[in-house]
Amino acid sequence: MTLKSASSVSVTMLKKMEILDVDKVIEEFEAMTKDAENVQRETLKKILEENGCSEYLQNLGLNGRTDPESFKACVPLVTHKDLEPYIQRIADGASSSILTGKPITTISLSSGTTQGKPKFVPFNDELMETTLQIYRTSYAFRNREFPIENGKALQFIYSSKQSETKGGLIAGTATTNVFRNSQFKNAMIAMQSQCCSPDEVIFGPDFHQSLYCHLLCGLIFREEIQLVSSTFAHGIVHAFRTFEQVWEELCADIREGVLTSRISFPSYRSAMAKLLKPNPELADLIHKKCSELSNWYGLIPELFPNVKYMYGIMTGSMEPYLKKLRHYARDLPLISADYGSSEGWIGANINPTLPPESATYAVLPNIGYFEFIPLKENAEEHVEVKVNDSFLSMEPKPVGLTEVKVGEEYEIIITSFAGLYRYRLGDVVKVTGFHNSSPELKFVCRRNLILTINIDKNTEKDLQLAVEQAAKLNAEEKLEVLDFSSHVDLSTDPGHYVIFWEINGEVGDEVLKECCNCLDRSFVDAGYVSSRKVNAIGPLELRVVRRGTFQKILDHYLGLGAALSQFKTPRCVGPTNNKVLQILCENVTKSYFSTAF
Ligand code: AMP
């Protein structure tokens, strides 16, 4: 199947029928993944034909060539920093074709939880179309296993503040740009998963008030709700932790048919007034259910008796929330949503029956051109690249989409329809297998999220495992690590790791001291262990922070223009993230040093 026919089928399918033809979507996907190498070639050709006239590509001397070999020879690997001046000029209103043939008119703000501040990335119609293609693909596979019919979805989705750049372009988070696009709603209808909340709630000006109204809408439509979702799993956990605080107020609103006066914005009040009617029976039922639950176990299926599954990104930095999610969801299936970023989509979850811990993402070969830098020890082959007519630098040599090897880890490089060429996204993925000839990827971690002082290297995943291990000691006391982060403290000599924990309730010093020792012992990386033994790295420090500290961090990001939908707790706070470090340090109530080793 040619690329053209693949995408035109999808568009007409949505236009013509209300309900998505899932068999057709799967057929399309199968055909495309069987021919992944050609589809990649065609995709690159299309990207370069559409954008070859841009200033960026013109300057690299491609001269109209669109084959992968010329592309790799002429175009350097870049990071966001390299593209910043170009993107800034676009944001400042330069009307010429800078990165893309058709000028960019919308900017996305990445969540910025890694670097400490949101990044600008270009957004366009092509990116929107690939977003819908990913949604349709995973839905088609999901619906085969867990069909939903005429359902409503309780979706904890939020819009960020949309601002205007200096040049008058609209800037909002990528999810906001997607939710605001008229095609999004049609797609949700076609997937029978329309959000139960009105637009005023999704796009409301205050996320605390939006969240409250989402919960209220969910309860009003409780019988119809067939799935509970958010972009990232954190959004669901955050919502039900809030429910634990406000459930009685929600019941009172339902009983009286009047929205609490805490919801102050008129847009919420008028939208909710249309849905709220006095309903004492429903209020009594919810009150009874909540009062009978033990520690909120199984809350979600109790509240929403027809829910089929929970949906949201659950891998990577979301894994620490799975335990809590399972607690609320009891035996409901947890299905991880797809893999992508503000910069572009990568793969769809086509194995929805796998638990999130094993979730993989099959790459869609027509949504971008993908390359992979091998990360196996010494596998980074380097090539000389020509920059401005002189051999200036050495670059790692990536392999193509169909050349990756099962079991190996790679850093992923994206070339998109939205002006990013050979862009290092910074994510590490592992190839777990192939679907036809397209690889299935497991998300491993962000490459730069590493705790390191000298020869030690610990990823976000290593941190997560260490925290899980130590939290088990806590669990015996029935206490829970609500959230965590880390920092490398080089102000001491030698430097040491600092782990921040927010826990619920009071835990005795003895237990926390033991947790601290356990954390230190749980970093099993050889570099860390040997450095600790010779005191080249000092004893690990566990700092307990006040309840609500991570909420303050979230509020800080929201203040910067981030949206709850895309929020990812920063798991490692570096020097570029001073404000978050300050929030953490100001809220420390107790600290312990490890006596292990
Ligand atoms: P942003 O564009 O700022 O919302 O963040 C995109 C980043 O979120 C990606 O580069 C990944 O690091 C992470 N991410 C997105 N999707 C997934 C997924 N399915 N599993 C794990 N991490 C993900």
Coordinates of C-alpha atoms and ligand atoms in Angstrom, one line a residue:
M1 CA 0.0 0.0 0.0
T2 CA 1.3 3.4 -0.8
L3 CA 1.6 6.1 1.8
K4 CA -1.0 8.3 0.0
S5 CA -3.7 5.6 0.0
A6 CA -3.0 4.8 3.6
S7 CA -3.7 8.3 4.9
S8 CA -6.5 9.1 2.5
V9 CA -8.4 6.0 3.7
S10 CA -8.2 7.2 7.3
V11 CA -9.4 10.7 6.6
T12 CA -12.4 9.6 4.5
M13 CA -13.3 7.0 7.0
L14 CA -13.7 9.6 9.7
K15 CA -15.6 12.0 7.5
K16 CA -18.1 9.4 6.2
M17 CA -19.0 7.5 9.3
E18 CA -19.6 8.3 12.8
I19 CA -18.2 5.1 14.3
L20 CA -14.7 4.1 13.4
D21 CA -14.3 1.0 11.3
V22 CA -11.8 -0.7 13.5
D23 CA -11.2 -3.6 11.1
K24 CA -10.2 -1.2 8.4
V25 CA -7.8 0.6 10.7
I26 CA -6.1 -2.6 11.6
E27 CA -5.9 -3.7 8.0
E28 CA -4.3 -0.4 7.1
F29 CA -1.8 -0.8 10.0
E30 CA -0.9 -4.4 9.1
A31 CA -0.3 -3.4 5.5
M32 CA 1.9 -0.5 6.5
T33 CA 4.0 -2.4 9.1
K34 CA 4.6 -5.3 6.6
D35 CA 6.2 -2.8 4.3
A36 CA 7.9 -0.6 7.0
E37 CA 11.2 0.0 5.1
N38 CA 9.5 1.3 2.0
V39 CA 7.0 3.3 4.0
Q40 CA 9.9 4.9 5.8
R41 CA 11.5 5.9 2.6
E42 CA 8.3 7.2 1.2
T43 CA 7.6 9.1 4.4
L44 CA 11.0 10.8 4.3
K45 CA 10.5 11.7 0.7
K46 CA 7.1 13.3 1.5
I47 CA 8.6 15.2 4.5
L48 CA 11.5 16.5 2.3
E49 CA 9.3 17.3 -0.7
E50 CA 6.9 19.3 1.5
N51 CA 9.6 21.1 3.4
G52 CA 12.7 21.1 1.1
C53 CA 12.1 24.8 0.4
S54 CA 12.5 25.8 4.1
E55 CA 15.5 27.9 5.0
Y56 CA 16.8 25.2 7.3
L57 CA 16.9 22.4 4.7
Q58 CA 18.0 24.8 1.9
N59 CA 21.1 25.7 3.9
L60 CA 22.1 22.1 4.3
G61 CA 22.5 21.5 0.5
L62 CA 20.0 18.7 -0.1
N63 CA 19.2 20.3 -3.4
G64 CA 16.0 18.5 -3.8
R65 CA 17.3 15.0 -2.9
T66 CA 14.9 13.0 -0.8
D67 CA 16.7 9.6 -0.3
P68 CA 17.8 8.5 3.2
E69 CA 21.5 8.4 2.2
S70 CA 21.6 12.0 1.1
F71 CA 19.5 13.1 4.0
K72 CA 21.9 11.5 6.5
A73 CA 24.9 12.9 4.7
C74 CA 23.7 16.5 4.7
V75 CA 21.5 16.9 7.8
P76 CA 23.2 16.8 11.2
L77 CA 21.8 15.3 14.4
V78 CA 20.4 18.1 16.5
T79 CA 19.0 18.7 20.0
H80 CA 16.3 21.2 20.9
K81 CA 19.1 23.7 21.8
D82 CA 20.4 23.7 18.2
L83 CA 16.9 24.5 16.9
E84 CA 16.0 27.1 19.5
P85 CA 17.1 30.1 17.4
Y86 CA 15.0 28.9 14.5
I87 CA 11.9 28.2 16.6
Q88 CA 12.4 31.5 18.4
R89 CA 12.3 33.4 15.1
I90 CA 9.1 31.5 14.2
A91 CA 7.6 32.5 17.5
D92 CA 8.7 36.0 17.0
G93 CA 6.6 36.2 13.9
A94 CA 9.1 35.7 11.0
S95 CA 6.6 34.8 8.2
S96 CA 9.1 33.0 5.9
S97 CA 9.4 29.2 5.7
I98 CA 12.0 28.6 8.3
L99 CA 11.7 25.0 9.3
T100 CA 8.7 23.9 7.2
G101 CA 7.4 24.7 3.7
K102 CA 4.1 26.0 5.0
P103 CA 4.8 28.5 7.8
I104 CA 4.1 27.3 11.3
T105 CA 1.1 29.0 13.0
T106 CA 0.9 27.2 16.3
I107 CA 3.5 26.5 19.0
S108 CA 3.4 23.7 21.5
L109 CA 4.9 23.9 25.0
S110 CA 6.5 20.7 26.1
S111 CA 5.9 19.8 29.8
G112 CA 9.4 20.9 30.6
T113 CA 9.6 18.7 33.7
T114 CA 13.1 17.6 32.7
Q115 CA 14.8 20.8 32.0
G116 CA 12.9 22.9 34.5
K117 CA 11.1 25.1 31.9
P118 CA 8.8 24.4 29.0
K119 CA 10.3 24.2 25.5
F120 CA 8.7 25.7 22.4
V121 CA 8.1 23.1 19.6
P122 CA 6.3 23.6 16.3
F123 CA 2.8 22.3 15.9
N124 CA 0.9 21.9 12.6
D125 CA -2.0 20.1 10.9
E126 CA 0.2 17.2 9.9
L127 CA 1.1 16.6 13.5
M128 CA -2.6 16.7 14.4
E129 CA -3.3 14.1 11.7
T130 CA -0.6 11.8 13.0
T131 CA -2.0 12.2 16.6
L132 CA -5.4 11.0 15.4
Q133 CA -3.8 8.2 13.5
I134 CA -2.1 7.0 16.6
Y135 CA -5.3 7.3 18.6
R136 CA -7.3 5.4 16.0
T137 CA -4.7 2.6 15.8
S138 CA -4.5 1.8 19.5
Y139 CA -8.2 2.2 19.9
A140 CA -8.8 -0.3 17.1
F141 CA -6.7 -2.9 18.8
R142 CA -8.0 -2.0 22.3
N143 CA -11.6 -2.3 21.1
R144 CA -11.1 -5.8 19.9
E145 CA -10.3 -6.9 23.4
F146 CA -12.3 -4.4 25.5
P147 CA -15.2 -3.2 23.4
I148 CA -17.1 -0.1 24.5
E149 CA -20.5 0.9 23.0
N150 CA -22.1 4.3 23.1
G151 CA -20.0 5.0 26.1
K152 CA -18.9 8.1 27.9
A153 CA -15.4 8.6 29.2
L154 CA -14.4 10.2 32.4
Q155 CA -11.4 11.9 31.0
F156 CA -9.2 14.1 33.3
I157 CA -8.1 16.3 30.6
Y158 CA -7.2 20.0 30.9
S159 CA -6.2 22.8 28.8
S160 CA -3.2 24.9 29.6
K161 CA -3.4 28.7 29.4
Q162 CA -3.0 29.6 25.7
S163 CA -0.8 32.6 25.2
E164 CA 0.3 34.5 22.2
T165 CA 4.0 34.6 21.3
K166 CA 5.7 37.9 20.5
G167 CA 4.9 37.3 16.8
G168 CA 1.2 36.5 17.5
L169 CA 1.3 32.7 17.3
I170 CA -0.9 30.7 19.7
A171 CA 1.2 28.8 22.2
G172 CA -0.2 26.1 24.5
T173 CA 0.8 22.6 25.5
A174 CA 0.6 20.0 22.8
T175 CA -2.3 18.3 24.4
T176 CA -4.2 21.7 24.5
N177 CA -3.5 22.2 20.8
V178 CA -4.9 18.7 20.2
F179 CA -8.0 19.0 22.5
R180 CA -8.9 22.4 21.0
N181 CA -8.7 21.0 17.4
S182 CA -12.2 20.3 16.1
Q183 CA -11.1 17.0 14.7
F184 CA -10.4 15.7 18.3
K185 CA -14.0 15.8 19.3
N186 CA -15.1 14.0 16.1
A187 CA -12.5 11.4 16.7
M188 CA -13.6 10.8 20.3
I189 CA -17.2 10.4 19.0
A190 CA -16.0 8.0 16.4
M191 CA -14.3 6.0 19.1
Q192 CA -17.4 6.1 21.3
S193 CA -15.3 7.7 24.1
Q194 CA -16.7 11.2 24.3
C195 CA -15.6 13.1 27.4
C196 CA -18.6 13.3 29.9
S197 CA -17.5 16.9 30.9
P198 CA -18.5 19.9 28.9
D199 CA -15.9 22.0 27.1
E200 CA -16.2 24.7 29.8
V201 CA -14.7 22.2 32.2
I202 CA -11.9 21.0 29.9
F203 CA -10.9 24.5 28.9
G204 CA -11.7 26.2 32.1
P205 CA -9.4 28.8 33.6
D206 CA -8.5 27.0 36.9
F207 CA -7.4 23.4 37.0
H208 CA -8.5 22.8 40.6
Q209 CA -12.0 23.9 39.7
S210 CA -11.9 21.9 36.4
L211 CA -10.9 18.8 38.4
Y212 CA -13.8 19.2 40.8
C213 CA -16.2 19.6 37.9
H214 CA -14.8 16.6 36.1
L215 CA -15.4 14.5 39.2
L216 CA -18.9 15.8 39.5
C217 CA -19.7 15.1 35.8
G218 CA -18.4 11.6 36.2
L219 CA -20.7 11.0 39.2
I220 CA -23.7 12.5 37.3
F221 CA -23.1 10.1 34.4
R222 CA -21.8 7.2 36.5
E223 CA -23.9 4.5 34.8
E224 CA -22.7 5.6 31.3
I225 CA -19.0 5.9 32.1
Q226 CA -17.1 3.1 30.3
L227 CA -13.6 4.2 30.7
V228 CA -11.6 6.4 33.0
S229 CA -8.6 8.1 31.5
S230 CA -6.1 10.9 31.5
T231 CA -3.1 11.7 29.3
F232 CA -0.6 10.4 32.0
A233 CA -1.6 8.0 34.8
H234 CA -0.6 10.7 37.3
G235 CA -3.7 12.6 36.3
I236 CA -6.0 9.8 37.4
V237 CA -4.2 9.2 40.7
H238 CA -4.2 12.9 41.4
A239 CA -8.0 13.1 40.6
F240 CA -9.0 10.3 43.0
R241 CA -6.7 11.5 45.7
T242 CA -8.6 14.8 45.4
F243 CA -11.9 12.8 45.4
E244 CA -10.9 11.4 48.9
Q245 CA -10.8 15.0 50.1
V246 CA -13.9 16.4 48.4
W247 CA -16.3 13.5 48.2
E248 CA -18.7 14.8 50.8
E249 CA -18.9 18.2 49.1
L250 CA -19.6 16.4 45.8
C251 CA -22.4 14.4 47.4
A252 CA -23.9 17.6 48.8
D253 CA -23.9 19.3 45.4
I254 CA -25.7 16.3 43.9
R255 CA -28.2 16.1 46.7
E256 CA -29.1 19.8 46.4
G257 CA -28.5 20.2 42.7
V258 CA -26.4 23.2 43.4
L259 CA -22.7 23.6 42.8
T260 CA -20.5 24.4 45.8
S261 CA -19.7 28.1 46.1
R262 CA -16.0 27.2 45.9
I263 CA -16.4 26.9 42.1
S264 CA -16.3 30.6 41.4
F265 CA -15.8 31.0 37.7
P266 CA -19.1 31.8 35.9
S267 CA -18.2 29.6 32.9
Y268 CA -18.1 26.5 35.2
R269 CA -21.2 27.5 37.1
S270 CA -23.4 28.0 34.0
A271 CA -22.1 24.8 32.3
M272 CA -22.6 22.7 35.5
A273 CA -26.0 24.2 36.1
K274 CA -27.2 22.6 32.9
L275 CA -26.2 19.1 34.3
L276 CA -26.9 19.3 38.0
K277 CA -30.4 18.5 39.2
P278 CA -31.3 17.6 42.8
N279 CA -30.8 13.9 43.1
P280 CA -30.8 12.7 46.8
E281 CA -30.9 9.0 45.8
L282 CA -27.7 9.3 43.8
A283 CA -26.1 11.3 46.6
D284 CA -27.1 8.7 49.2
L285 CA -25.8 5.9 47.0
I286 CA -22.4 7.5 46.5
H287 CA -22.2 8.4 50.2
K288 CA -23.0 4.9 51.2
K289 CA -20.4 3.4 48.8
C290 CA -17.7 5.8 50.0
S291 CA -18.4 5.2 53.6
E292 CA -18.2 1.4 53.2
L293 CA -15.0 1.3 51.3
S294 CA -11.9 0.3 53.2
N295 CA -9.1 2.8 52.6
W296 CA -10.7 3.6 49.2
Y297 CA -9.8 0.2 47.7
G298 CA -11.8 -0.4 44.6
L299 CA -13.2 3.1 44.5
I300 CA -13.4 3.4 40.7
P301 CA -15.5 0.3 39.9
E302 CA -17.7 1.1 42.9
L303 CA -18.4 4.6 41.6
F304 CA -18.6 3.6 37.9
P305 CA -20.2 0.2 37.7
N306 CA -19.9 -0.1 33.9
V307 CA -16.3 1.0 33.5
K308 CA -14.3 -1.4 31.3
Y309 CA -10.8 -0.2 31.7
M310 CA -8.5 2.6 32.8
Y311 CA -6.5 4.3 30.2
G312 CA -3.5 6.7 30.1
I313 CA 0.3 6.6 29.7
M314 CA 1.5 4.3 32.5
T315 CA 5.0 3.5 31.5
G316 CA 8.3 5.4 32.3
S317 CA 7.9 8.0 34.9
M318 CA 4.3 6.9 35.4
E319 CA 5.1 3.5 36.8
P320 CA 5.4 4.6 40.4
Y321 CA 1.7 5.5 40.3
L322 CA 0.6 2.0 39.2
K323 CA 0.3 0.7 42.7
K324 CA -2.1 3.5 43.7
L325 CA -4.0 3.1 40.5
R326 CA -4.4 -0.6 41.1
H327 CA -5.7 0.2 44.5
Y328 CA -8.4 2.4 43.2
A329 CA -9.1 0.2 40.2
R330 CA -9.2 -3.2 41.9
D331 CA -9.4 -5.7 39.1
L332 CA -10.1 -3.3 36.2
P333 CA -7.6 -3.6 33.4
L334 CA -5.0 -0.9 33.2
I335 CA -4.1 -0.1 29.7
S336 CA -1.1 2.1 28.9
A337 CA -1.8 4.8 26.2
D338 CA 0.6 5.5 23.3
Y339 CA 4.1 6.8 23.1
G340 CA 4.9 10.2 21.8
S341 CA 5.9 13.7 22.7
S342 CA 5.1 17.3 21.9
E343 CA 7.7 16.9 19.1
G344 CA 5.8 14.0 17.5
W345 CA 4.3 10.6 17.9
I346 CA 6.2 7.3 17.8
G347 CA 4.2 4.2 18.5
A348 CA 0.9 2.8 19.5
N349 CA 0.0 0.2 22.1
I350 CA -1.4 -2.6 20.1
N351 CA -1.2 -5.2 22.9
P352 CA -3.7 -3.8 25.3
T353 CA -4.0 -7.0 27.3
L354 CA -0.4 -6.7 28.6
P355 CA 0.0 -5.1 32.0
P356 CA 1.6 -1.6 31.9
E357 CA 4.9 -2.9 33.2
S358 CA 5.2 -4.9 30.0
A359 CA 3.6 -2.5 27.6
T360 CA 5.3 -1.9 24.3
Y361 CA 4.7 0.5 21.4
A362 CA 4.7 -0.5 17.8
V363 CA 6.1 2.2 15.6
L364 CA 3.9 3.6 12.9
P365 CA 6.2 3.9 9.9
N366 CA 4.3 6.7 8.2
I367 CA 4.1 9.2 11.0
G368 CA 7.7 10.3 10.8
Y369 CA 11.2 9.1 9.8
F370 CA 12.9 7.3 12.7
E371 CA 16.5 6.6 13.5
F372 CA 18.1 4.9 16.5
I373 CA 21.5 5.4 18.1
P374 CA 22.7 2.1 19.6
L375 CA 23.6 2.4 23.2
K376 CA 25.3 -0.9 23.8
E377 CA 28.7 -0.4 25.4
N378 CA 31.1 0.8 22.7
A379 CA 28.4 0.4 20.1
E380 CA 28.2 4.1 19.4
E381 CA 30.0 4.0 16.0
H382 CA 30.9 7.6 15.1
V383 CA 30.9 9.3 11.7
E384 CA 32.5 12.5 10.6
V385 CA 29.9 15.1 9.6
K386 CA 30.4 18.0 7.3
V387 CA 29.3 21.3 8.7
N388 CA 29.7 24.5 6.6
D389 CA 32.2 22.9 4.2
S390 CA 34.6 21.8 6.9
F391 CA 34.8 18.5 8.8
L392 CA 33.8 19.8 12.2
S393 CA 32.4 17.1 14.3
M394 CA 31.9 13.4 15.0
E395 CA 28.5 12.1 15.5
P396 CA 27.2 8.7 16.7
K397 CA 25.9 6.6 13.8
P398 CA 22.3 5.7 14.0
V399 CA 20.6 2.8 12.4
G400 CA 17.2 2.8 10.5
L401 CA 13.8 1.7 11.8
T402 CA 14.0 -1.8 10.3
E403 CA 17.7 -2.3 11.2
V404 CA 17.3 -2.3 15.0
K405 CA 18.0 -5.5 16.9
V406 CA 15.7 -7.2 19.4
G407 CA 17.0 -6.8 23.0
E408 CA 19.1 -3.8 22.3
E409 CA 18.7 -0.3 23.7
Y410 CA 18.7 2.9 21.5
E411 CA 18.3 6.6 21.7
I412 CA 15.5 7.6 19.4
I413 CA 15.8 10.3 16.7
I414 CA 12.8 11.9 15.0
T415 CA 12.3 13.5 11.7
S416 CA 8.8 14.9 11.6
F417 CA 6.2 16.6 9.4
A418 CA 6.5 19.6 11.7
G419 CA 10.0 20.9 11.1
L420 CA 12.2 18.6 13.2
Y421 CA 15.0 16.9 11.2
R422 CA 17.2 14.2 12.9
Y423 CA 16.1 15.5 16.3
R424 CA 17.4 13.8 19.4
L425 CA 14.4 13.4 21.6
G426 CA 16.5 12.2 24.5
D427 CA 14.5 9.0 25.2
V428 CA 16.0 5.6 25.6
V429 CA 14.0 2.7 24.3
K430 CA 14.5 -1.1 24.1
V431 CA 13.4 -3.2 21.1
T432 CA 11.3 -6.1 22.4
G433 CA 10.3 -7.5 19.0
F434 CA 8.8 -6.7 15.7
H435 CA 5.2 -6.4 14.5
N436 CA 5.6 -7.5 10.9
S437 CA 8.7 -5.4 10.0
S438 CA 8.2 -2.5 12.3
P439 CA 9.8 -2.6 15.8
E440 CA 8.0 -2.7 19.1
L441 CA 9.6 -0.5 21.7
K442 CA 9.6 -0.5 25.4
F443 CA 10.2 2.9 27.0
V444 CA 13.3 2.7 29.2
C445 CA 14.0 6.2 30.5
R446 CA 15.0 9.7 29.5
R447 CA 18.7 9.6 28.6
N448 CA 19.6 12.7 30.6
L449 CA 17.8 11.8 33.7
I450 CA 20.8 10.2 35.4
L451 CA 22.0 10.4 39.0
T452 CA 25.8 10.5 38.6
I453 CA 28.7 11.8 40.6
N454 CA 31.7 10.1 39.1
I455 CA 31.6 6.6 37.6
D456 CA 28.1 5.8 38.9
K457 CA 25.1 6.0 36.5
N458 CA 21.6 5.6 37.7
T459 CA 18.6 6.2 35.6
E460 CA 15.1 7.2 36.5
K461 CA 14.2 3.5 36.4
D462 CA 17.0 2.7 38.9
L463 CA 15.7 5.4 41.2
Q464 CA 12.2 4.0 40.9
L465 CA 13.3 0.5 41.8
A466 CA 15.2 1.7 44.8
V467 CA 12.3 3.7 46.0
E468 CA 9.9 0.7 45.6
Q469 CA 12.3 -1.5 47.5
A470 CA 12.6 0.9 50.4
A471 CA 8.9 1.8 50.4
K472 CA 8.2 -1.9 51.2
L473 CA 9.6 -1.3 54.7
N474 CA 7.2 1.6 55.0
A475 CA 4.3 -0.5 53.7
E476 CA 4.6 -2.8 56.8
E477 CA 3.7 0.3 58.8
K478 CA 0.8 0.9 56.3
L479 CA 2.4 4.1 55.1
E480 CA 2.7 5.2 51.6
V481 CA 5.3 7.1 49.6
L482 CA 3.0 9.6 47.8
D483 CA 5.7 11.0 45.5
F484 CA 9.5 11.3 45.3
S485 CA 12.3 13.1 43.6
S486 CA 16.1 13.2 43.8
H487 CA 19.1 15.4 43.5
V488 CA 22.9 15.1 43.4
D489 CA 24.3 17.2 46.2
L490 CA 27.8 18.3 45.3
S491 CA 28.0 20.9 48.0
T492 CA 29.4 18.3 50.3
D493 CA 32.7 16.5 49.8
P494 CA 32.3 13.8 48.6
G495 CA 29.0 14.5 46.8
H496 CA 26.0 12.3 47.7
Y497 CA 22.6 11.4 46.5
V498 CA 19.6 13.1 48.1
I499 CA 16.2 11.4 47.8
F500 CA 13.1 13.4 48.7
W501 CA 10.0 11.6 49.9
E502 CA 6.5 12.8 50.6
I503 CA 4.7 10.3 52.8
N504 CA 1.3 10.1 54.2
G505 CA 1.2 10.2 58.0
E506 CA 3.9 10.0 60.7
V507 CA 6.6 7.4 60.4
G508 CA 9.0 6.6 63.2
D509 CA 12.6 7.6 62.9
E510 CA 13.8 4.0 63.1
V511 CA 11.7 3.0 60.1
L512 CA 12.9 5.9 58.1
K513 CA 16.5 5.3 59.0
E514 CA 16.1 1.8 57.7
C515 CA 14.4 3.1 54.6
C516 CA 17.4 5.4 54.0
N517 CA 19.8 2.5 54.3
C518 CA 17.7 0.4 52.0
L519 CA 17.6 3.1 49.4
D520 CA 21.4 3.3 49.5
R521 CA 21.8 -0.4 49.1
S522 CA 19.2 -0.6 46.4
F523 CA 21.3 1.3 43.8
V524 CA 23.1 -1.7 42.6
D525 CA 25.0 -0.1 39.7
A526 CA 28.6 -1.2 40.0
G527 CA 29.9 2.3 39.7
Y528 CA 27.8 3.4 42.6
V529 CA 28.5 0.5 44.9
S530 CA 32.3 0.7 44.4
S531 CA 32.3 4.5 44.8
R532 CA 30.3 4.2 48.0
K533 CA 32.7 1.5 49.4
V534 CA 35.7 3.8 49.0
N535 CA 33.7 6.9 50.1
A536 CA 34.1 8.6 46.7
I537 CA 30.4 9.1 47.1
G538 CA 29.1 10.0 50.5
P539 CA 26.2 8.4 52.4
L540 CA 22.8 8.7 50.7
E541 CA 20.5 11.2 52.4
L542 CA 16.7 10.7 52.7
R543 CA 14.8 13.9 53.2
V544 CA 11.2 13.8 54.2
V545 CA 9.1 16.7 52.9
R546 CA 5.8 18.1 54.2
R547 CA 2.5 16.9 52.8
G548 CA 1.5 19.0 49.8
T549 CA 5.1 19.7 48.7
F550 CA 4.6 17.9 45.4
Q551 CA 1.3 19.8 44.9
K552 CA 3.4 23.0 45.2
I553 CA 5.8 21.7 42.5
L554 CA 2.8 20.9 40.3
D555 CA 1.4 24.4 40.9
H556 CA 4.8 25.9 40.0
Y557 CA 4.7 24.2 36.6
L558 CA 1.1 25.2 36.0
G559 CA 2.2 28.7 36.7
L560 CA 4.8 28.4 34.0
G561 CA 2.0 27.5 31.5
A562 CA 2.2 23.7 31.8
A563 CA -1.1 21.7 31.9
L564 CA -1.9 19.0 34.4
S565 CA -2.6 16.7 31.4
Q566 CA 1.1 16.6 30.5
F567 CA 2.6 16.9 33.9
K568 CA 5.4 14.5 34.9
T569 CA 6.9 14.8 38.3
P570 CA 10.6 15.7 38.0
R571 CA 12.4 12.7 39.3
C572 CA 15.8 14.2 39.3
V573 CA 16.3 17.8 40.1
G574 CA 19.4 19.3 38.6
P575 CA 21.0 22.7 38.7
T576 CA 18.8 24.0 35.9
N577 CA 15.8 23.5 38.0
N578 CA 16.5 25.8 40.9
K579 CA 13.0 26.7 41.8
V580 CA 11.9 23.0 42.2
L581 CA 14.9 22.3 44.3
Q582 CA 14.1 25.3 46.4
I583 CA 10.5 24.1 47.0
L584 CA 11.8 20.7 48.0
C585 CA 14.5 22.0 50.3
E586 CA 12.2 24.5 52.0
N587 CA 9.7 21.8 52.9
V588 CA 12.1 19.3 54.5
T589 CA 10.9 18.1 57.9
K590 CA 13.4 15.4 58.6
S591 CA 16.5 14.1 57.1
Y592 CA 18.5 10.9 57.6
F593 CA 21.9 9.7 56.3
S594 CA 22.6 6.2 55.4
T595 CA 24.8 4.0 57.6
A596 CA 24.9 1.2 55.1
F597 CA 28.3 0.3 53.6
Ligands
AMP1 P1 6.1 16.2 26.7 O1 6.1 16.3 25.3 O2 6.8 17.2 27.4 O3 4.7 16.0 27.3 O4 6.8 14.9 27.1 C1 7.1 13.8 26.2 C2 7.9 12.8 26.9 O5 7.1 12.0 27.8 C3 8.5 11.8 26.0 O6 9.7 12.2 25.4 C4 8.8 10.6 27.0 O7 9.9 10.8 27.8 C5 7.6 10.7 27.9 N1 6.5 9.8 27.4 C6 5.6 10.0 26.4 N2 4.9 8.9 26.2 C7 5.4 8.0 27.0 C8 5.1 6.6 27.2 N3 4.1 6.0 26.6 N4 5.8 5.9 28.1 C9 6.8 6.5 28.8 N5 7.1 7.8 28.6 C10 6.4 8.5 27.8

